């Protein structure tokens, strides 16, 4: 949830947080991050591994970064996010602090506390920043929303049992249920 009535925070605030406390900053508004549960972490780990293995098999140049990993979407000090998974092809925008720009593909695993930001605020922010593909994996409803932001369309909503075609990789198909076995 955002801190009330203040929207002028900067990245300095994020770096001033006590050790172990995590938050994101979107247009100067701070969104505290609750610790993830076991299913959340299992989804992040298995999806990251599946994507990384695909890239390695294809001898691709993209890198997969699971959270916590800093993404500075804009060239300002008012935006800092930690997507659950970031897939990045432009290594020139990587530095010791994280990634400066829009990742090619972002995956967020939704929770009750992040639903509003994942489906609304982040969808808009990622679209306007230039993210090419955005997935919202929702373990509460066993659904995955796939947004092909490059072509500006909702590709579809899938169940965990469905085979999901990845927009940015023509021959990568992911089945969430299979990853959880």
PDB file of C-alpha atoms in Angstrom:
ATOM      1  CA  UNK A   1       0.000   0.000   0.000  1.00  0.00           C
ATOM      2  CA  UNK A   2       1.223   3.520  -0.691  1.00  0.00           C
ATOM      3  CA  UNK A   3       2.177   5.837   2.100  1.00  0.00           C
ATOM      4  CA  UNK A   4      -0.670   8.332   2.500  1.00  0.00           C
ATOM      5  CA  UNK A   5      -0.767  11.846   1.080  1.00  0.00           C
ATOM      6  CA  UNK A   6       2.777  12.141  -0.162  1.00  0.00           C
ATOM      7  CA  UNK A   7       3.975  11.671  -3.715  1.00  0.00           C
ATOM      8  CA  UNK A   8       7.322  13.377  -3.708  1.00  0.00           C
ATOM      9  CA  UNK A   9       9.624  10.598  -2.555  1.00  0.00           C
ATOM     10  CA  UNK A  10      12.831   9.915  -4.465  1.00  0.00           C
ATOM     11  CA  UNK A  11      15.138   6.939  -4.852  1.00  0.00           C
ATOM     12  CA  UNK A  12      17.163   8.315  -1.931  1.00  0.00           C
ATOM     13  CA  UNK A  13      14.259   7.298   0.307  1.00  0.00           C
ATOM     14  CA  UNK A  14      14.392   3.714  -1.022  1.00  0.00           C
ATOM     15  CA  UNK A  15      18.119   3.519  -0.284  1.00  0.00           C
ATOM     16  CA  UNK A  16      17.568   4.912   3.223  1.00  0.00           C
ATOM     17  CA  UNK A  17      15.235   2.055   4.225  1.00  0.00           C
ATOM     18  CA  UNK A  18      16.480  -0.244   6.992  1.00  0.00           C
ATOM     19  CA  UNK A  19      18.167  -3.495   5.991  1.00  0.00           C
ATOM     20  CA  UNK A  20      15.588  -6.062   4.885  1.00  0.00           C
ATOM     21  CA  UNK A  21      12.749  -3.577   4.277  1.00  0.00           C
ATOM     22  CA  UNK A  22      11.741  -3.378   0.632  1.00  0.00           C
ATOM     23  CA  UNK A  23       9.591  -0.898  -1.250  1.00  0.00           C
ATOM     24  CA  UNK A  24       9.001   0.314  -4.775  1.00  0.00           C
ATOM     25  CA  UNK A  25       8.688   3.888  -5.959  1.00  0.00           C
ATOM     26  CA  UNK A  26       6.331   4.812  -8.788  1.00  0.00           C
ATOM     27  CA  UNK A  27       5.992   8.472  -9.751  1.00  0.00           C
ATOM     28  CA  UNK A  28       7.163   9.516  -6.291  1.00  0.00           C
ATOM     29  CA  UNK A  29       4.719   7.274  -4.396  1.00  0.00           C
ATOM     30  CA  UNK A  30       6.166   4.564  -2.143  1.00  0.00           C
ATOM     31  CA  UNK A  31       4.637   1.075  -2.216  1.00  0.00           C
ATOM     32  CA  UNK A  32       5.789  -1.149   0.639  1.00  0.00           C
ATOM     33  CA  UNK A  33       6.527  -4.746  -0.276  1.00  0.00           C
ATOM     34  CA  UNK A  34       5.424  -7.610   1.945  1.00  0.00           C
ATOM     35  CA  UNK A  35       7.638 -10.692   2.194  1.00  0.00           C
ATOM     36  CA  UNK A  36       6.702 -13.278  -0.455  1.00  0.00           C
ATOM     37  CA  UNK A  37       5.193 -16.620   0.483  1.00  0.00           C
ATOM     38  CA  UNK A  38       6.497 -20.047  -0.526  1.00  0.00           C
ATOM     39  CA  UNK A  39       4.290 -20.445  -3.622  1.00  0.00           C
ATOM     40  CA  UNK A  40       5.315 -16.998  -4.830  1.00  0.00           C
ATOM     41  CA  UNK A  41       8.991 -17.901  -4.523  1.00  0.00           C
ATOM     42  CA  UNK A  42       8.452 -21.287  -6.182  1.00  0.00           C
ATOM     43  CA  UNK A  43       6.766 -19.575  -9.147  1.00  0.00           C
ATOM     44  CA  UNK A  44       9.543 -16.988  -9.468  1.00  0.00           C
ATOM     45  CA  UNK A  45      12.295 -19.595  -9.252  1.00  0.00           C
ATOM     46  CA  UNK A  46      10.724 -22.063 -11.692  1.00  0.00           C
ATOM     47  CA  UNK A  47       9.681 -19.426 -14.238  1.00  0.00           C
ATOM     48  CA  UNK A  48      13.149 -17.840 -14.091  1.00  0.00           C
ATOM     49  CA  UNK A  49      14.806 -21.221 -14.609  1.00  0.00           C
ATOM     50  CA  UNK A  50      12.497 -22.123 -17.515  1.00  0.00           C
ATOM     51  CA  UNK A  51      13.195 -18.824 -19.290  1.00  0.00           C
ATOM     52  CA  UNK A  52      16.936 -18.956 -18.562  1.00  0.00           C
ATOM     53  CA  UNK A  53      17.189 -22.538 -19.849  1.00  0.00           C
ATOM     54  CA  UNK A  54      15.359 -21.547 -23.035  1.00  0.00           C
ATOM     55  CA  UNK A  55      17.706 -18.596 -23.627  1.00  0.00           C
ATOM     56  CA  UNK A  56      20.801 -20.737 -23.008  1.00  0.00           C
ATOM     57  CA  UNK A  57      19.519 -23.492 -25.313  1.00  0.00           C
ATOM     58  CA  UNK A  58      18.964 -20.900 -28.075  1.00  0.00           C
ATOM     59  CA  UNK A  59      22.329 -19.273 -27.296  1.00  0.00           C
ATOM     60  CA  UNK A  60      20.511 -15.989 -26.755  1.00  0.00           C
ATOM     61  CA  UNK A  61      21.921 -12.823 -25.275  1.00  0.00           C
ATOM     62  CA  UNK A  62      19.094 -12.012 -22.859  1.00  0.00           C
ATOM     63  CA  UNK A  63      19.563 -12.325 -19.122  1.00  0.00           C
ATOM     64  CA  UNK A  64      16.959 -13.245 -16.521  1.00  0.00           C
ATOM     65  CA  UNK A  65      16.952 -11.414 -13.189  1.00  0.00           C
ATOM     66  CA  UNK A  66      14.611 -12.547 -10.382  1.00  0.00           C
ATOM     67  CA  UNK A  67      13.774 -10.155  -7.565  1.00  0.00           C
ATOM     68  CA  UNK A  68      15.163  -8.447  -5.700  1.00  0.00           C
ATOM     69  CA  UNK A  69      16.618  -6.634  -8.701  1.00  0.00           C
ATOM     70  CA  UNK A  70      16.423  -2.871  -9.166  1.00  0.00           C
ATOM     71  CA  UNK A  71      14.865  -1.480 -12.320  1.00  0.00           C
ATOM     72  CA  UNK A  72      15.034   2.271 -12.892  1.00  0.00           C
ATOM     73  CA  UNK A  73      12.294   2.690 -15.510  1.00  0.00           C
ATOM     74  CA  UNK A  74      12.712   6.385 -16.196  1.00  0.00           C
ATOM     75  CA  UNK A  75      15.601   8.790 -16.282  1.00  0.00           C
ATOM     76  CA  UNK A  76      14.504  10.373 -13.024  1.00  0.00           C
ATOM     77  CA  UNK A  77      14.760   9.759  -9.312  1.00  0.00           C
ATOM     78  CA  UNK A  78      11.039   9.100  -8.743  1.00  0.00           C
ATOM     79  CA  UNK A  79      10.732   5.570 -10.178  1.00  0.00           C
ATOM     80  CA  UNK A  80      12.254   2.363  -8.835  1.00  0.00           C
ATOM     81  CA  UNK A  81      10.671  -1.077  -9.148  1.00  0.00           C
ATOM     82  CA  UNK A  82      11.682  -4.637  -8.323  1.00  0.00           C
ATOM     83  CA  UNK A  83       9.745  -6.866 -10.724  1.00  0.00           C
ATOM     84  CA  UNK A  84       9.529 -10.503  -9.722  1.00  0.00           C
ATOM     85  CA  UNK A  85      11.272 -11.415 -13.001  1.00  0.00           C
ATOM     86  CA  UNK A  86      12.999  -9.125 -15.500  1.00  0.00           C
ATOM     87  CA  UNK A  87      14.223 -10.398 -18.874  1.00  0.00           C
ATOM     88  CA  UNK A  88      16.771  -8.025 -20.384  1.00  0.00           C
ATOM     89  CA  UNK A  89      18.472  -7.954 -23.767  1.00  0.00           C
ATOM     90  CA  UNK A  90      20.251  -4.582 -23.613  1.00  0.00           C
ATOM     91  CA  UNK A  91      23.222  -5.209 -21.351  1.00  0.00           C
ATOM     92  CA  UNK A  92      24.530  -1.680 -21.976  1.00  0.00           C
ATOM     93  CA  UNK A  93      21.879  -0.438 -19.535  1.00  0.00           C
ATOM     94  CA  UNK A  94      23.032  -2.739 -16.717  1.00  0.00           C
ATOM     95  CA  UNK A  95      25.233  -1.431 -13.929  1.00  0.00           C
ATOM     96  CA  UNK A  96      26.105  -2.392 -10.361  1.00  0.00           C
ATOM     97  CA  UNK A  97      22.813  -0.974  -9.047  1.00  0.00           C
ATOM     98  CA  UNK A  98      20.513  -2.705 -11.556  1.00  0.00           C
ATOM     99  CA  UNK A  99      18.941  -1.909 -14.920  1.00  0.00           C
ATOM    100  CA  UNK A 100      18.329   1.576 -16.322  1.00  0.00           C
ATOM    101  CA  UNK A 101      15.371   1.417 -18.688  1.00  0.00           C
ATOM    102  CA  UNK A 102      12.547  -0.897 -19.622  1.00  0.00           C
ATOM    103  CA  UNK A 103      13.198  -4.658 -19.516  1.00  0.00           C
ATOM    104  CA  UNK A 104      11.984  -6.601 -22.547  1.00  0.00           C
ATOM    105  CA  UNK A 105       9.725  -8.838 -20.434  1.00  0.00           C
ATOM    106  CA  UNK A 106       8.474  -8.418 -16.886  1.00  0.00           C
ATOM    107  CA  UNK A 107       6.622 -11.020 -14.840  1.00  0.00           C
ATOM    108  CA  UNK A 108       4.864 -10.103 -11.600  1.00  0.00           C
ATOM    109  CA  UNK A 109       3.393 -12.724  -9.266  1.00  0.00           C
ATOM    110  CA  UNK A 110       0.267 -11.121  -7.796  1.00  0.00           C
ATOM    111  CA  UNK A 111      -0.743 -11.274  -4.153  1.00  0.00           C
ATOM    112  CA  UNK A 112      -3.648  -9.707  -2.272  1.00  0.00           C
ATOM    113  CA  UNK A 113      -1.426  -6.749  -1.317  1.00  0.00           C
ATOM    114  CA  UNK A 114      -0.089  -6.146  -4.857  1.00  0.00           C
ATOM    115  CA  UNK A 115      -3.203  -6.718  -7.008  1.00  0.00           C
ATOM    116  CA  UNK A 116      -4.022  -3.020  -7.395  1.00  0.00           C
ATOM    117  CA  UNK A 117      -0.507  -2.062  -8.397  1.00  0.00           C
ATOM    118  CA  UNK A 118       0.151  -5.101 -10.631  1.00  0.00           C
ATOM    119  CA  UNK A 119      -3.077  -4.857 -12.665  1.00  0.00           C
ATOM    120  CA  UNK A 120      -3.335  -1.074 -12.759  1.00  0.00           C
ATOM    121  CA  UNK A 121      -0.438   1.168 -11.840  1.00  0.00           C
ATOM    122  CA  UNK A 122       2.366  -1.132 -13.027  1.00  0.00           C
ATOM    123  CA  UNK A 123       0.552  -2.137 -16.212  1.00  0.00           C
ATOM    124  CA  UNK A 124       0.290   1.533 -17.176  1.00  0.00           C
ATOM    125  CA  UNK A 125       3.848   2.317 -16.035  1.00  0.00           C
ATOM    126  CA  UNK A 126       5.408  -0.650 -17.832  1.00  0.00           C
ATOM    127  CA  UNK A 127       3.485   0.125 -21.021  1.00  0.00           C
ATOM    128  CA  UNK A 128       4.558   3.769 -21.083  1.00  0.00           C
ATOM    129  CA  UNK A 129       8.166   2.900 -20.177  1.00  0.00           C
ATOM    130  CA  UNK A 130       8.534   0.576 -23.186  1.00  0.00           C
ATOM    131  CA  UNK A 131       8.333  -2.937 -21.686  1.00  0.00           C
ATOM    132  CA  UNK A 132       7.562  -5.287 -24.602  1.00  0.00           C
ATOM    133  CA  UNK A 133       5.735  -8.049 -22.691  1.00  0.00           C
ATOM    134  CA  UNK A 134       4.145  -8.156 -19.245  1.00  0.00           C
ATOM    135  CA  UNK A 135       2.723 -11.166 -17.403  1.00  0.00           C
ATOM    136  CA  UNK A 136       0.713 -11.141 -14.206  1.00  0.00           C
ATOM    137  CA  UNK A 137       0.761 -14.599 -12.652  1.00  0.00           C
ATOM    138  CA  UNK A 138      -2.014 -14.855 -10.064  1.00  0.00           C
ATOM    139  CA  UNK A 139      -1.781 -17.904  -7.766  1.00  0.00           C
ATOM    140  CA  UNK A 140      -5.012 -16.858  -6.015  1.00  0.00           C
ATOM    141  CA  UNK A 141      -7.062 -17.416  -9.196  1.00  0.00           C
ATOM    142  CA  UNK A 142      -4.620 -19.737 -11.022  1.00  0.00           C
ATOM    143  CA  UNK A 143      -4.588 -17.342 -13.962  1.00  0.00           C
ATOM    144  CA  UNK A 144      -1.979 -15.582 -16.058  1.00  0.00           C
ATOM    145  CA  UNK A 145      -2.690 -12.315 -17.863  1.00  0.00           C
ATOM    146  CA  UNK A 146      -0.381 -11.849 -20.838  1.00  0.00           C
ATOM    147  CA  UNK A 147       0.053  -8.352 -22.240  1.00  0.00           C
ATOM    148  CA  UNK A 148       1.809  -7.908 -25.578  1.00  0.00           C
ATOM    149  CA  UNK A 149       2.750  -4.286 -24.909  1.00  0.00           C
ATOM    150  CA  UNK A 150       4.877  -4.003 -28.028  1.00  0.00           C
ATOM    151  CA  UNK A 151       1.752  -4.560 -30.124  1.00  0.00           C
ATOM    152  CA  UNK A 152      -0.474  -2.869 -27.513  1.00  0.00           C
ATOM    153  CA  UNK A 153      -2.868  -5.699 -26.808  1.00  0.00           C
ATOM    154  CA  UNK A 154      -3.987  -8.086 -24.096  1.00  0.00           C
ATOM    155  CA  UNK A 155      -2.964 -11.372 -25.608  1.00  0.00           C
ATOM    156  CA  UNK A 156      -5.245 -13.349 -23.337  1.00  0.00           C
ATOM    157  CA  UNK A 157      -5.934 -14.638 -19.886  1.00  0.00           C
ATOM    158  CA  UNK A 158      -4.829 -18.205 -19.306  1.00  0.00           C
ATOM    159  CA  UNK A 159      -5.190 -20.782 -16.570  1.00  0.00           C
ATOM    160  CA  UNK A 160      -2.188 -22.450 -14.974  1.00  0.00           C
ATOM    161  CA  UNK A 161      -3.058 -25.591 -16.986  1.00  0.00           C
ATOM    162  CA  UNK A 162      -2.886 -23.815 -20.362  1.00  0.00           C
ATOM    163  CA  UNK A 163       0.118 -23.743 -22.662  1.00  0.00           C
ATOM    164  CA  UNK A 164       1.064 -20.067 -22.891  1.00  0.00           C
ATOM    165  CA  UNK A 165       2.877 -18.692 -25.925  1.00  0.00           C
ATOM    166  CA  UNK A 166       5.493 -16.106 -25.052  1.00  0.00           C
ATOM    167  CA  UNK A 167       5.093 -12.998 -27.226  1.00  0.00           C
ATOM    168  CA  UNK A 168       8.766 -12.033 -27.503  1.00  0.00           C
ATOM    169  CA  UNK A 169       9.943 -15.598 -28.212  1.00  0.00           C
ATOM    170  CA  UNK A 170       7.952 -17.272 -30.985  1.00  0.00           C
ATOM    171  CA  UNK A 171       8.833 -20.829 -29.962  1.00  0.00           C
ATOM    172  CA  UNK A 172       8.700 -20.629 -26.151  1.00  0.00           C
ATOM    173  CA  UNK A 173       5.596 -22.121 -24.544  1.00  0.00           C
ATOM    174  CA  UNK A 174       5.175 -22.173 -20.760  1.00  0.00           C
ATOM    175  CA  UNK A 175       2.741 -24.256 -18.739  1.00  0.00           C
ATOM    176  CA  UNK A 176       2.618 -23.050 -15.128  1.00  0.00           C
ATOM    177  CA  UNK A 177       1.137 -26.305 -13.771  1.00  0.00           C
ATOM    178  CA  UNK A 178       3.993 -28.274 -15.306  1.00  0.00           C
ATOM    179  CA  UNK A 179       6.504 -25.941 -13.615  1.00  0.00           C
ATOM    180  CA  UNK A 180       4.908 -26.543 -10.221  1.00  0.00           C
ATOM    181  CA  UNK A 181       5.120 -30.367 -10.365  1.00  0.00           C
TER     182      UNK A 181
END
